[in-house]
CSV table of C-alpha atoms and ligand atoms in Angstrom, one decimal:
chain,number,residue,atom,x,y,z
A,28,UNK,CA,106.2,76.5,118.8
A,29,UNK,CA,104.6,75.6,115.5
A,30,UNK,CA,106.8,73.4,113.2
A,31,UNK,CA,106.6,74.7,109.9
A,32,UNK,CA,107.5,72.9,106.4
A,33,UNK,CA,109.2,75.8,104.9
A,34,UNK,CA,109.0,74.1,101.6
A,35,UNK,CA,105.3,74.0,101.5
A,36,UNK,CA,104.3,77.6,100.6
A,37,UNK,CA,106.2,78.3,97.7
A,38,UNK,CA,103.6,78.5,95.2
A,39,UNK,CA,105.3,79.5,92.7
A,40,UNK,CA,107.5,76.7,92.3
A,41,UNK,CA,106.1,75.4,89.1
A,42,UNK,CA,107.0,78.4,87.2
A,43,UNK,CA,110.5,78.4,88.6
A,44,UNK,CA,112.3,76.0,85.9
A,45,UNK,CA,111.4,78.3,83.0
A,46,UNK,CA,112.0,81.3,84.8
A,47,UNK,CA,115.6,80.7,85.8
A,48,UNK,CA,116.4,79.4,82.3
A,49,UNK,CA,115.2,83.1,80.7
A,50,UNK,CA,116.9,84.9,83.7
A,51,UNK,CA,120.6,83.1,83.5
A,52,UNK,CA,120.3,83.7,79.6
A,53,UNK,CA,119.6,87.2,80.2
A,54,UNK,CA,122.1,87.6,82.8
A,55,UNK,CA,125.0,87.4,80.5
A,56,UNK,CA,123.4,90.6,78.0
A,57,UNK,CA,121.2,93.5,78.0
A,58,UNK,CA,121.7,96.7,80.0
A,59,UNK,CA,121.9,96.0,83.6
A,60,UNK,CA,120.9,99.2,85.4
A,61,UNK,CA,122.1,98.5,88.8
A,62,UNK,CA,125.5,100.3,88.9
A,63,UNK,CA,126.4,97.8,91.8
A,64,UNK,CA,126.4,94.8,89.8
A,65,UNK,CA,128.2,95.9,86.6
A,66,UNK,CA,131.3,96.8,88.2
A,67,UNK,CA,134.0,94.3,87.9
A,68,UNK,CA,134.4,92.0,90.5
A,69,UNK,CA,135.9,92.9,93.4
A,70,UNK,CA,138.3,89.9,94.1
A,71,UNK,CA,140.2,91.6,97.1
A,72,UNK,CA,136.8,91.0,99.1
A,73,UNK,CA,134.3,88.9,99.6
A,74,UNK,CA,131.0,89.4,98.2
A,75,UNK,CA,127.6,89.7,100.1
A,76,UNK,CA,124.3,89.8,98.4
A,77,UNK,CA,121.2,90.9,100.4
A,78,UNK,CA,117.4,90.6,99.2
A,79,UNK,CA,115.8,93.1,101.3
A,80,UNK,CA,116.8,96.5,102.6
A,81,UNK,CA,116.8,95.9,106.2
A,82,UNK,CA,118.9,92.9,105.6
A,83,UNK,CA,121.2,95.1,103.3
A,84,UNK,CA,121.8,97.7,105.9
A,85,UNK,CA,122.5,95.1,108.7
A,86,UNK,CA,124.9,93.4,106.4
A,87,UNK,CA,126.8,96.9,105.9
A,88,UNK,CA,126.6,97.5,109.4
A,89,UNK,CA,128.7,94.3,110.3
A,90,UNK,CA,130.8,94.0,107.2
A,91,UNK,CA,132.0,97.5,107.5
A,92,UNK,CA,134.9,97.7,104.5
A,93,UNK,CA,136.2,94.3,104.9
A,94,UNK,CA,133.4,93.1,102.4
A,95,UNK,CA,131.4,94.1,99.5
A,96,UNK,CA,127.8,94.3,100.2
A,97,UNK,CA,125.2,94.6,97.3
A,98,UNK,CA,121.4,94.9,98.0
A,99,UNK,CA,118.6,93.7,95.2
A,100,UNK,CA,115.9,95.3,96.3
A,101,UNK,CA,115.3,99.3,96.5
A,102,UNK,CA,114.0,101.5,99.3
A,103,UNK,CA,110.2,101.3,98.7
A,104,UNK,CA,110.0,98.2,96.9
A,105,UNK,CA,107.7,95.2,98.1
A,106,UNK,CA,109.4,92.2,98.7
A,107,UNK,CA,106.2,90.0,98.6
A,108,UNK,CA,105.4,91.0,94.7
A,109,UNK,CA,109.2,91.9,93.9
A,110,UNK,CA,109.5,91.1,90.3
A,111,UNK,CA,112.9,89.4,89.6
A,112,UNK,CA,115.1,91.4,87.1
A,113,UNK,CA,117.4,89.8,84.8
A,114,UNK,CA,120.4,91.6,86.3
A,115,UNK,CA,119.3,90.0,89.9
A,116,UNK,CA,121.0,86.7,88.9
A,117,UNK,CA,123.8,88.7,87.3
A,118,UNK,CA,124.3,89.8,90.9
A,119,UNK,CA,123.6,86.6,92.8
A,120,UNK,CA,126.2,84.9,90.7
A,121,UNK,CA,128.9,87.2,92.2
A,122,UNK,CA,127.9,86.0,95.7
A,123,UNK,CA,130.1,84.3,98.3
A,124,UNK,CA,127.2,84.9,100.9
A,125,UNK,CA,123.5,85.3,100.2
A,126,UNK,CA,121.6,86.4,103.1
A,127,UNK,CA,117.8,86.4,103.0
A,128,UNK,CA,114.9,86.5,105.3
A,129,UNK,CA,113.3,83.2,104.2
A,130,UNK,CA,110.0,81.9,105.5
A,131,UNK,CA,108.6,82.8,101.7
A,132,UNK,CA,108.8,86.6,101.8
A,133,UNK,CA,110.9,86.7,99.0
A,134,UNK,CA,108.7,84.7,96.7
A,135,UNK,CA,109.9,84.4,93.4
A,136,UNK,CA,113.5,85.8,94.2
A,137,UNK,CA,113.7,82.9,96.8
A,138,UNK,CA,113.7,80.5,94.1
A,139,UNK,CA,116.5,82.3,92.3
A,140,UNK,CA,118.5,82.2,95.6
A,141,UNK,CA,117.6,78.3,96.2
A,142,UNK,CA,119.1,77.5,92.2
A,143,UNK,CA,122.0,79.2,93.4
A,144,UNK,CA,122.5,77.3,96.7
A,145,UNK,CA,125.5,75.0,95.2
A,146,UNK,CA,127.6,78.0,94.5
A,147,UNK,CA,127.7,80.3,97.7
A,148,UNK,CA,126.9,80.2,101.1
A,149,UNK,CA,122.9,80.8,101.7
A,150,UNK,CA,121.9,81.9,105.2
A,151,UNK,CA,117.8,82.4,105.6
A,152,UNK,CA,118.2,84.8,108.7
A,153,UNK,CA,114.7,84.3,109.9
A,154,UNK,CA,114.8,80.4,109.7
A,155,UNK,CA,116.3,79.8,113.2
A,156,UNK,CA,115.5,77.8,116.2
A,157,UNK,CA,115.6,80.9,118.2
A,158,UNK,CA,112.9,82.6,116.7
A,159,UNK,CA,109.2,81.2,116.9
A,160,UNK,CA,107.3,82.1,113.8
A,161,UNK,CA,103.9,83.4,114.2
A,162,UNK,CA,101.2,81.5,112.1
A,163,UNK,CA,99.5,84.0,109.5
A,164,UNK,CA,96.1,85.3,110.5
A,165,UNK,CA,95.0,85.2,107.0
A,166,UNK,CA,96.8,82.6,105.6
A,167,UNK,CA,96.7,79.7,108.1
A,168,UNK,CA,99.2,77.1,108.4
A,169,UNK,CA,101.7,79.7,106.6
A,170,UNK,CA,104.5,81.4,108.6
A,171,UNK,CA,104.3,85.1,109.1
A,172,UNK,CA,108.2,86.2,107.5
A,173,UNK,CA,108.1,89.7,109.2
A,174,UNK,CA,110.2,88.6,112.3
A,175,UNK,CA,112.3,91.5,112.1
A,176,UNK,CA,109.6,93.8,113.9
A,177,UNK,CA,110.6,92.2,117.1
A,178,UNK,CA,114.1,93.6,117.9
A,179,UNK,CA,115.3,90.7,119.6
A,180,UNK,CA,114.5,88.7,116.4
A,181,UNK,CA,116.7,91.1,114.5
A,182,UNK,CA,119.5,90.6,116.9
A,183,UNK,CA,119.4,86.8,115.8
A,184,UNK,CA,119.6,87.7,112.2
A,185,UNK,CA,122.7,90.0,113.3
A,186,UNK,CA,124.1,87.1,115.1
A,187,UNK,CA,123.9,84.8,112.1
A,188,UNK,CA,124.9,87.5,109.8
A,189,UNK,CA,128.1,87.8,111.9
A,190,UNK,CA,128.7,84.1,112.2
A,191,UNK,CA,128.1,83.8,108.1
A,192,UNK,CA,130.5,86.7,107.3
A,193,UNK,CA,133.4,85.2,109.8
A,194,UNK,CA,132.7,81.7,108.2
A,195,UNK,CA,132.9,82.9,104.4
A,196,UNK,CA,135.8,85.2,105.4
A,197,UNK,CA,137.9,83.9,108.2
A,198,UNK,CA,140.7,86.5,107.6
A,199,UNK,CA,138.5,89.2,109.0
A,200,UNK,CA,136.5,87.4,111.4
A,201,UNK,CA,137.7,89.3,114.3
A,202,UNK,CA,136.6,92.8,112.5
A,203,UNK,CA,133.2,91.1,112.0
A,204,UNK,CA,132.7,89.8,115.4
A,205,UNK,CA,133.9,93.3,116.9
A,206,UNK,CA,131.1,95.1,114.7
A,207,UNK,CA,128.7,92.4,115.3
A,208,UNK,CA,128.9,93.0,119.1
A,209,UNK,CA,128.7,96.8,118.8
A,210,UNK,CA,125.4,96.4,116.6
A,211,UNK,CA,123.8,93.7,118.8
A,212,UNK,CA,124.3,96.2,121.6
A,213,UNK,CA,122.8,99.2,119.9
A,214,UNK,CA,119.7,96.7,118.9
A,215,UNK,CA,119.3,95.4,122.7
A,216,UNK,CA,119.2,99.5,123.6
A,217,UNK,CA,116.7,99.8,120.8
A,218,UNK,CA,114.4,97.2,122.0
A,219,UNK,CA,114.6,98.7,125.3
A,220,UNK,CA,113.6,102.0,124.4
A,221,UNK,CA,110.9,100.8,122.0
A,222,UNK,CA,109.4,98.9,125.0
A,223,UNK,CA,109.5,102.1,127.2
A,224,UNK,CA,107.7,104.3,124.5
A,225,UNK,CA,104.9,101.8,124.2
A,226,UNK,CA,104.6,101.7,128.0
A,227,UNK,CA,103.5,105.3,128.0
A,228,UNK,CA,100.4,104.6,125.7
A,229,UNK,CA,97.5,103.4,128.1
A,230,UNK,CA,97.0,99.6,127.6
A,231,UNK,CA,93.5,100.4,126.2
A,232,UNK,CA,94.7,102.4,123.6
A,233,UNK,CA,97.3,100.1,122.3
A,234,UNK,CA,95.8,99.1,119.3
A,235,UNK,CA,96.9,99.6,115.7
A,236,UNK,CA,95.4,99.1,112.3
A,237,UNK,CA,97.6,99.0,109.1
A,238,UNK,CA,97.3,98.1,105.5
A,239,UNK,CA,99.0,95.0,105.3
A,240,UNK,CA,99.8,92.4,108.2
A,241,UNK,CA,103.2,93.1,109.0
A,242,UNK,CA,103.2,93.8,112.8
A,243,UNK,CA,102.3,91.0,114.5
A,244,UNK,CA,105.9,90.6,115.9
A,245,UNK,CA,105.9,93.9,116.9
A,246,UNK,CA,102.2,93.6,118.4
A,247,UNK,CA,103.5,90.5,120.2
A,248,UNK,CA,106.8,91.9,121.5
A,249,UNK,CA,105.9,95.0,122.7
A,250,UNK,CA,102.2,94.6,123.8
A,251,UNK,CA,100.1,96.1,121.2
A,252,UNK,CA,97.0,94.8,119.6
A,253,UNK,CA,97.6,94.7,115.6
A,254,UNK,CA,95.0,94.4,112.8
A,255,UNK,CA,95.4,94.7,109.2
A,256,UNK,CA,93.3,94.7,105.7
A,257,UNK,CA,94.8,91.9,104.3
A,258,UNK,CA,96.9,89.0,105.4
A,259,UNK,CA,100.6,88.5,105.5
A,260,UNK,CA,101.2,89.1,101.9
A,261,UNK,CA,100.4,92.3,99.9
A,262,UNK,CA,99.4,90.1,97.1
A,263,UNK,CA,96.1,89.2,98.2
A,264,UNK,CA,93.1,91.2,97.7
A,265,UNK,CA,91.3,93.0,100.3
A,266,UNK,CA,87.6,91.4,101.1
A,267,UNK,CA,84.9,93.6,101.3
A,268,UNK,CA,84.0,91.6,104.7
A,269,UNK,CA,87.3,92.2,106.1
A,270,UNK,CA,86.8,95.8,105.4
A,271,UNK,CA,83.5,95.9,107.0
A,272,UNK,CA,84.7,94.0,110.0
A,273,UNK,CA,87.6,96.3,110.5
A,274,UNK,CA,85.6,99.2,110.4
A,275,UNK,CA,83.2,97.7,113.1
A,276,UNK,CA,86.5,97.2,115.1
A,277,UNK,CA,88.1,100.7,115.0
A,278,UNK,CA,84.5,101.8,116.0
A,279,UNK,CA,84.1,99.4,118.8
A,280,UNK,CA,87.3,99.8,120.4
A,281,UNK,CA,87.6,103.5,119.9
A,282,UNK,CA,90.8,103.0,117.9
A,283,UNK,CA,92.4,106.5,117.8
A,284,UNK,CA,94.6,106.1,114.5
A,285,UNK,CA,95.4,104.0,111.7
A,286,UNK,CA,98.4,103.8,109.7
A,287,UNK,CA,99.6,103.8,106.0
A,288,UNK,CA,102.4,102.2,104.8
A,289,UNK,CA,105.1,103.3,102.5
A,290,UNK,CA,105.6,99.6,100.6
A,291,UNK,CA,102.1,98.8,99.9
A,292,UNK,CA,99.8,99.6,97.0
A,293,UNK,CA,97.9,103.0,97.0
A,294,UNK,CA,95.0,101.1,96.9
A,295,UNK,CA,95.3,99.4,100.0
A,296,UNK,CA,96.4,102.7,101.8
A,297,UNK,CA,93.1,104.2,100.1
A,298,UNK,CA,91.1,101.6,101.9
A,299,UNK,CA,92.9,102.5,105.4
A,300,UNK,CA,91.9,106.1,104.5
A,301,UNK,CA,88.6,105.2,104.0
A,302,UNK,CA,88.0,103.2,107.0
A,303,UNK,CA,89.5,106.1,108.7
A,304,UNK,CA,87.0,108.3,107.4
A,305,UNK,CA,84.1,105.8,108.0
A,306,UNK,CA,84.9,105.3,111.7
A,307,UNK,CA,86.0,108.7,112.7
A,308,UNK,CA,89.5,107.5,113.3
A,309,UNK,CA,92.6,109.8,112.3
A,310,UNK,CA,95.7,108.6,110.2
A,311,UNK,CA,98.3,108.5,112.4
A,312,UNK,CA,101.0,108.6,109.8
A,313,UNK,CA,103.0,106.7,107.5
A,314,UNK,CA,105.1,103.4,109.0
A,315,UNK,CA,107.9,101.7,107.2
A,316,UNK,CA,106.9,98.3,107.0
A,317,UNK,CA,108.7,95.9,104.5
A,318,UNK,CA,111.4,98.1,103.0
A,319,UNK,CA,113.4,101.0,104.5
A,320,UNK,CA,113.4,104.5,102.9
A,321,UNK,CA,115.9,106.5,100.8
A,322,UNK,CA,118.8,108.6,102.5
A,323,UNK,CA,116.7,111.4,102.7
A,324,UNK,CA,113.8,109.4,104.5
A,325,UNK,CA,112.9,109.4,108.0
A,326,UNK,CA,114.3,105.5,107.7
A,327,UNK,CA,117.4,104.9,105.8
A,328,UNK,CA,118.2,102.1,108.2
A,329,UNK,CA,116.8,99.5,110.3
A,330,UNK,CA,117.6,101.7,113.4
A,331,UNK,CA,116.0,104.7,112.2
A,332,UNK,CA,112.8,102.4,110.9
A,333,UNK,CA,112.3,101.1,114.4
A,334,UNK,CA,112.7,104.6,116.1
A,335,UNK,CA,110.3,106.0,113.2
A,336,UNK,CA,107.7,103.7,113.5
A,337,UNK,CA,107.6,103.3,117.1
A,338,UNK,CA,107.5,107.4,117.7
A,339,UNK,CA,104.8,107.3,114.9
A,340,UNK,CA,102.7,105.0,116.4
A,341,UNK,CA,102.9,106.3,120.3
A,342,UNK,CA,102.4,109.9,119.1
A,343,UNK,CA,99.0,108.9,117.5
A,344,UNK,CA,98.1,106.8,120.2
A,345,UNK,CA,98.9,108.2,123.2
B,403,LIG,ZN1,104.8,92.3,104.4
């Protein structure tokens, strides 16, 4: 197991001080456009603030009506380059419990959360001894934060969310534990289903190429080789050499399809299309990687996201 120093990779640490001052100052004034955070505090229930859309969905599944769940990121937003809005500090300020991914997925927002640690319980769901972080392919030594794509790891997120809710709001602990167990059963069934689906693709065709490196946990858990144009963060610039290498690999391994992603830039997705054109492969469809879709999309929940991605991948490669 790799022992990561989780504090080492927060490269924006230096700007954090000034940023907080501005954010906290701004939090008390100006129009906040998130209707959730402008409602008067609901003192009859505990407030759970979540960073990504996957974590907000998870918290809602387990909290039910017993706790108020507020999500910071909106569907389609990229956590790696998420720019903290003034109202985020306002939202975080209301939290009794903050649920974040950790492993530096949240970048700047992570610094705002760290600042709030003394006031609320803060849980970094991916930072758990039951989760073995993979090392990023591109940034050697940095942990890969995309642990939710191993469904058994997301089960750890669910267990920890259940525990954190029960500890924060002991009066409703039994309700959280009941919902937590039911949701973890759904995750177990999903994990089995994903495995069965991937097993229908012949091993030599189990190769997927995407825009950014979000799918290594998926690849390791479900036995599919994963390649991407850029490393773990969407913030990096694609290098021409990497594009050439990938184009050669797609031809070499006779890769049937490449995939675009909903939460990354058009430039990156265009590069995927170009590699497909140059290599004769097709575009296999659109995957949800670092964000759920909105209510009308194929992936409004985590369970939907995994089902949609799996079906898309299997249909394109089989
Ligand atoms: Zn990512």
